[in-house]
Amino acid sequence: TLNNSFVVIDEAQNCTYSQLKMLLSRLGWHSTMIVTGDPEQSDLLDGMSGLADISRRLQALKNVSVVQLDQTDIVRHPLVAHMLDVL
């Protein structure tokens, strides 16, 4: 259990559902856990990433926030946003 902690799970699109469940269930008292990732950029085989499913399920909880970004949130070079529209 991760008590008194600030935990960042980055690139979570490369975690399976079971791996994310294991990580999330370690949240302890006085802790915050942030999970980041882009379900469209997983390095796993199709259907293996658990990020989209976990996000959908947790969105229903009152004390959990799920934030979804889109192309308008990209602050890199404008060409990157255009490339992602077609990739």
GROMACS .gro file of N, CA and C in nm:
model
  261
    1THR      N    1   0.085  -0.118   0.000
    1THR     CA    2   0.000   0.000   0.000
    1THR      C    3   0.088   0.124   0.000
    2LEU      N    4   0.055   0.220  -0.085
    2LEU     CA    5   0.133   0.342  -0.099
    2LEU      C    6   0.067   0.454  -0.020
    3ASN      N    7   0.102   0.466   0.109
    3ASN     CA    8   0.050   0.572   0.194
    3ASN      C    9   0.135   0.697   0.181
    4ASN      N   10   0.072   0.815   0.200
    4ASN     CA   11   0.144   0.942   0.199
    4ASN      C   12   0.230   0.956   0.074
    5SER      N   13   0.170   0.928  -0.041
    5SER     CA   14   0.247   0.924  -0.166
    5SER      C   15   0.175   1.002  -0.276
    6PHE      N   16   0.254   1.045  -0.372
    6PHE     CA   17   0.203   1.101  -0.496
    6PHE      C   18   0.259   1.011  -0.605
    7VAL      N   19   0.173   0.935  -0.670
    7VAL     CA   20   0.215   0.833  -0.765
    7VAL      C   21   0.170   0.873  -0.905
    8VAL      N   22   0.264   0.867  -1.001
    8VAL     CA   23   0.232   0.893  -1.141
    8VAL      C   24   0.260   0.765  -1.219
    9ILE      N   25   0.157   0.715  -1.286
    9ILE     CA   26   0.172   0.600  -1.375
    9ILE      C   27   0.164   0.656  -1.516
   10ASP      N   28   0.279   0.667  -1.581
   10ASP     CA   29   0.287   0.726  -1.714
   10ASP      C   30   0.289   0.617  -1.819
   11GLU      N   31   0.244   0.650  -1.939
   11GLU     CA   32   0.240   0.555  -2.051
   11GLU      C   33   0.154   0.433  -2.017
   12ALA      N   34   0.042   0.457  -1.946
   12ALA     CA   35  -0.043   0.348  -1.899
   12ALA      C   36  -0.114   0.274  -2.014
   13GLN      N   37  -0.109   0.328  -2.133
   13GLN     CA   38  -0.168   0.255  -2.246
   13GLN      C   39  -0.092   0.126  -2.273
   14ASN      N   40   0.027   0.113  -2.215
   14ASN     CA   41   0.106  -0.008  -2.232
   14ASN      C   42   0.091  -0.105  -2.115
   15CYS      N   43  -0.013  -0.084  -2.034
   15CYS     CA   44  -0.046  -0.175  -1.924
   15CYS      C   45  -0.173  -0.253  -1.959
   16THR      N   46  -0.178  -0.376  -1.917
   16THR     CA   47  -0.299  -0.454  -1.933
   16THR      C   48  -0.399  -0.413  -1.825
   17TYR      N   49  -0.521  -0.458  -1.838
   17TYR     CA   50  -0.623  -0.432  -1.737
   17TYR      C   51  -0.577  -0.482  -1.601
   18SER      N   52  -0.524  -0.604  -1.596
   18SER     CA   53  -0.479  -0.662  -1.469
   18SER      C   54  -0.365  -0.583  -1.406
   19GLN      N   55  -0.273  -0.535  -1.487
   19GLN     CA   56  -0.163  -0.455  -1.434
   19GLN      C   57  -0.213  -0.323  -1.376
   20LEU      N   58  -0.305  -0.258  -1.447
   20LEU     CA   59  -0.359  -0.132  -1.396
   20LEU      C   60  -0.440  -0.154  -1.269
   21LYS      N   61  -0.517  -0.262  -1.266
   21LYS     CA   62  -0.594  -0.293  -1.146
   21LYS      C   63  -0.502  -0.314  -1.026
   22MET      N   64  -0.391  -0.385  -1.047
   22MET     CA   65  -0.294  -0.409  -0.940
   22MET      C   66  -0.235  -0.276  -0.892
   23LEU      N   67  -0.197  -0.188  -0.984
   23LEU     CA   68  -0.139  -0.060  -0.945
   23LEU      C   69  -0.240   0.028  -0.871
   24LEU      N   70  -0.359   0.039  -0.926
   24LEU     CA   71  -0.462   0.124  -0.866
   24LEU      C   72  -0.503   0.075  -0.727
   25SER      N   73  -0.503  -0.054  -0.708
   25SER     CA   74  -0.546  -0.109  -0.579
   25SER      C   75  -0.439  -0.091  -0.470
   26ARG      N   76  -0.325  -0.034  -0.505
   26ARG     CA   77  -0.221  -0.006  -0.406
   26ARG      C   78  -0.233   0.135  -0.348
   27LEU      N   79  -0.332   0.212  -0.393
   27LEU     CA   80  -0.352   0.348  -0.342
   27LEU      C   81  -0.378   0.344  -0.192
   28GLY      N   82  -0.301   0.424  -0.118
   28GLY     CA   83  -0.314   0.425   0.028
   28GLY      C   84  -0.367   0.557   0.080
   29TRP      N   85  -0.369   0.567   0.214
   29TRP     CA   86  -0.419   0.687   0.281
   29TRP      C   87  -0.331   0.807   0.249
   30HIS      N   88  -0.397   0.923   0.232
   30HIS     CA   89  -0.329   1.051   0.207
   30HIS      C   90  -0.242   1.044   0.082
   31SER      N   91  -0.289   0.974  -0.019
   31SER     CA   92  -0.214   0.958  -0.143
   31SER      C   93  -0.298   1.003  -0.262
   32THR      N   94  -0.228   1.038  -0.366
   32THR     CA   95  -0.290   1.073  -0.494
   32THR      C   96  -0.224   0.989  -0.601
   33MET      N   97  -0.304   0.937  -0.693
   33MET     CA   98  -0.250   0.859  -0.803
   33MET      C   99  -0.300   0.919  -0.933
   34ILE      N  100  -0.206   0.943  -1.023
   34ILE     CA  101  -0.240   0.996  -1.155
   34ILE      C  102  -0.196   0.893  -1.258
   35VAL      N  103  -0.288   0.861  -1.348
   35VAL     CA  104  -0.261   0.765  -1.454
   35VAL      C  105  -0.270   0.840  -1.586
   36THR      N  106  -0.164   0.836  -1.665
   36THR     CA  107  -0.165   0.905  -1.793
   36THR      C  108  -0.140   0.805  -1.906
   37GLY      N  109  -0.190   0.838  -2.022
   37GLY     CA  110  -0.166   0.754  -2.138
   37GLY      C  111  -0.261   0.787  -2.250
   38ASP      N  112  -0.228   0.740  -2.367
   38ASP     CA  113  -0.310   0.758  -2.486
   38ASP      C  114  -0.347   0.620  -2.539
   39PRO      N  115  -0.474   0.581  -2.522
   39PRO     CA  116  -0.515   0.448  -2.567
   39PRO      C  117  -0.490   0.422  -2.716
   40GLU      N  118  -0.474   0.528  -2.794
   40GLU     CA  119  -0.449   0.513  -2.938
   40GLU      C  120  -0.303   0.484  -2.969
   41GLN      N  121  -0.215   0.492  -2.870
   41GLN     CA  122  -0.071   0.476  -2.895
   41GLN      C  123  -0.010   0.360  -2.818
   42SER      N  124  -0.086   0.255  -2.797
   42SER     CA  125  -0.037   0.140  -2.722
   42SER      C  126   0.065   0.060  -2.803
   43ASP      N  127   0.166   0.011  -2.735
   43ASP     CA  128   0.265  -0.078  -2.796
   43ASP      C  129   0.225  -0.225  -2.782
   44LEU      N  130   0.113  -0.250  -2.714
   44LEU     CA  131   0.065  -0.386  -2.695
   44LEU      C  132  -0.015  -0.432  -2.816
   45LEU      N  133  -0.039  -0.559  -2.825
   45LEU     CA  134  -0.124  -0.613  -2.931
   45LEU      C  135  -0.264  -0.556  -2.916
   46ASP      N  136  -0.337  -0.546  -3.026
   46ASP     CA  137  -0.473  -0.492  -3.022
   46ASP      C  138  -0.557  -0.564  -2.916
   47GLY      N  139  -0.629  -0.484  -2.837
   47GLY     CA  140  -0.718  -0.538  -2.737
   47GLY      C  141  -0.654  -0.572  -2.604
   48MET      N  142  -0.521  -0.557  -2.592
   48MET     CA  143  -0.453  -0.593  -2.467
   48MET      C  144  -0.444  -0.478  -2.368
   49SER      N  145  -0.445  -0.354  -2.416
   49SER     CA  146  -0.434  -0.240  -2.325
   49SER      C  147  -0.562  -0.229  -2.242
   50GLY      N  148  -0.544  -0.202  -2.112
   50GLY     CA  149  -0.659  -0.189  -2.024
   50GLY      C  150  -0.697  -0.046  -1.993
   51LEU      N  151  -0.623   0.051  -2.049
   51LEU     CA  152  -0.645   0.190  -2.012
   51LEU      C  153  -0.785   0.241  -2.044
   52ALA      N  154  -0.834   0.217  -2.163
   52ALA     CA  155  -0.967   0.267  -2.200
   52ALA      C  156  -1.076   0.206  -2.113
   53ASP      N  157  -1.066   0.077  -2.088
   53ASP     CA  158  -1.167   0.008  -2.005
   53ASP      C  159  -1.164   0.058  -1.861
   54ILE      N  160  -1.044   0.069  -1.805
   54ILE     CA  161  -1.030   0.119  -1.668
   54ILE      C  162  -1.084   0.261  -1.659
   55SER      N  163  -1.050   0.347  -1.754
   55SER     CA  164  -1.096   0.486  -1.754
   55SER      C  165  -1.249   0.493  -1.758
   56ARG      N  166  -1.308   0.412  -1.843
   56ARG     CA  167  -1.453   0.411  -1.856
   56ARG      C  168  -1.519   0.368  -1.724
   57ARG      N  169  -1.465   0.266  -1.661
   57ARG     CA  170  -1.522   0.216  -1.536
   57ARG      C  171  -1.505   0.315  -1.421
   58LEU      N  172  -1.388   0.377  -1.412
   58LEU     CA  173  -1.361   0.467  -1.301
   58LEU      C  174  -1.433   0.601  -1.315
   59GLN      N  175  -1.470   0.635  -1.436
   59GLN     CA  176  -1.538   0.762  -1.462
   59GLN      C  177  -1.669   0.772  -1.382
   60ALA      N  178  -1.727   0.660  -1.349
   60ALA     CA  179  -1.855   0.658  -1.276
   60ALA      C  180  -1.838   0.688  -1.127
   61LEU      N  181  -1.716   0.686  -1.076
   61LEU     CA  182  -1.693   0.708  -0.934
   61LEU      C  183  -1.688   0.856  -0.900
   62LYS      N  184  -1.748   0.891  -0.788
   62LYS     CA  185  -1.758   1.031  -0.747
   62LYS      C  186  -1.623   1.094  -0.715
   63ASN      N  187  -1.535   1.019  -0.655
   63ASN     CA  188  -1.406   1.074  -0.612
   63ASN      C  189  -1.292   1.050  -0.709
   64VAL      N  190  -1.326   1.015  -0.833
   64VAL     CA  191  -1.226   0.992  -0.936
   64VAL      C  192  -1.254   1.087  -1.052
   65SER      N  193  -1.150   1.151  -1.102
   65SER     CA  194  -1.165   1.238  -1.219
   65SER      C  195  -1.097   1.174  -1.338
   66VAL      N  196  -1.167   1.171  -1.450
   66VAL     CA  197  -1.111   1.122  -1.575
   66VAL      C  198  -1.112   1.240  -1.672
   67VAL      N  199  -0.995   1.274  -1.722
   67VAL     CA  200  -0.981   1.386  -1.815
   67VAL      C  201  -0.937   1.330  -1.949
   68GLN      N  202  -1.013   1.363  -2.054
   68GLN     CA  203  -0.977   1.316  -2.188
   68GLN      C  204  -0.941   1.437  -2.273
   69LEU      N  205  -0.824   1.431  -2.333
   69LEU     CA  206  -0.776   1.539  -2.417
   69LEU      C  207  -0.799   1.503  -2.564
   70ASP      N  208  -0.803   1.605  -2.649
   70ASP     CA  209  -0.814   1.580  -2.792
   70ASP      C  210  -0.711   1.665  -2.866
   71GLN      N  211  -0.718   1.667  -2.999
   71GLN     CA  212  -0.618   1.737  -3.080
   71GLN      C  213  -0.607   1.886  -3.046
   72THR      N  214  -0.715   1.947  -3.000
   72THR     CA  215  -0.709   2.090  -2.968
   72THR      C  216  -0.624   2.116  -2.844
   73ASP      N  217  -0.592   2.012  -2.769
   73ASP     CA  218  -0.509   2.027  -2.649
   73ASP      C  219  -0.360   2.013  -2.679
   74ILE      N  220  -0.325   1.979  -2.801
   74ILE     CA  221  -0.185   1.961  -2.836
   74ILE      C  222  -0.116   2.097  -2.842
   75VAL      N  223  -0.007   2.111  -2.766
   75VAL     CA  224   0.064   2.238  -2.763
   75VAL      C  225   0.200   2.228  -2.831
   76ARG      N  226   0.222   2.122  -2.903
   76ARG     CA  227   0.345   2.107  -2.980
   76ARG      C  228   0.328   2.183  -3.111
   77HIS      N  229   0.416   2.159  -3.201
   77HIS     CA  230   0.411   2.223  -3.332
   77HIS      C  231   0.274   2.197  -3.396
   78PRO      N  232   0.212   2.297  -3.457
   78PRO     CA  233   0.078   2.279  -3.517
   78PRO      C  234   0.072   2.164  -3.617
   79LEU      N  235   0.183   2.133  -3.681
   79LEU     CA  236   0.184   2.024  -3.778
   79LEU      C  237   0.156   1.890  -3.710
   80VAL      N  238   0.196   1.875  -3.584
   80VAL     CA  239   0.171   1.751  -3.511
   80VAL      C  240   0.021   1.726  -3.499
   81ALA      N  241  -0.056   1.829  -3.467
   81ALA     CA  242  -0.202   1.814  -3.457
   81ALA      C  243  -0.260   1.769  -3.591
   82HIS      N  244  -0.213   1.826  -3.700
   82HIS     CA  245  -0.263   1.787  -3.832
   82HIS      C  246  -0.224   1.644  -3.866
   83MET      N  247  -0.103   1.605  -3.830
   83MET     CA  248  -0.059   1.468  -3.857
   83MET      C  249  -0.143   1.369  -3.778
   84LEU      N  250  -0.172   1.400  -3.652
   84LEU     CA  251  -0.251   1.308  -3.571
   84LEU      C  252  -0.394   1.294  -3.621
   85ASP      N  253  -0.444   1.397  -3.691
   85ASP     CA  254  -0.578   1.387  -3.750
   85ASP      C  255  -0.584   1.279  -3.858
   86VAL      N  256  -0.473   1.255  -3.926
   86VAL     CA  257  -0.475   1.160  -4.036
   86VAL      C  258  -0.407   1.026  -4.003
   87LEU      N  259  -0.339   1.020  -3.891
   87LEU     CA  260  -0.269   0.895  -3.855
   87LEU      C  261  -0.357   0.802  -3.774
   0.00000   0.00000   0.00000
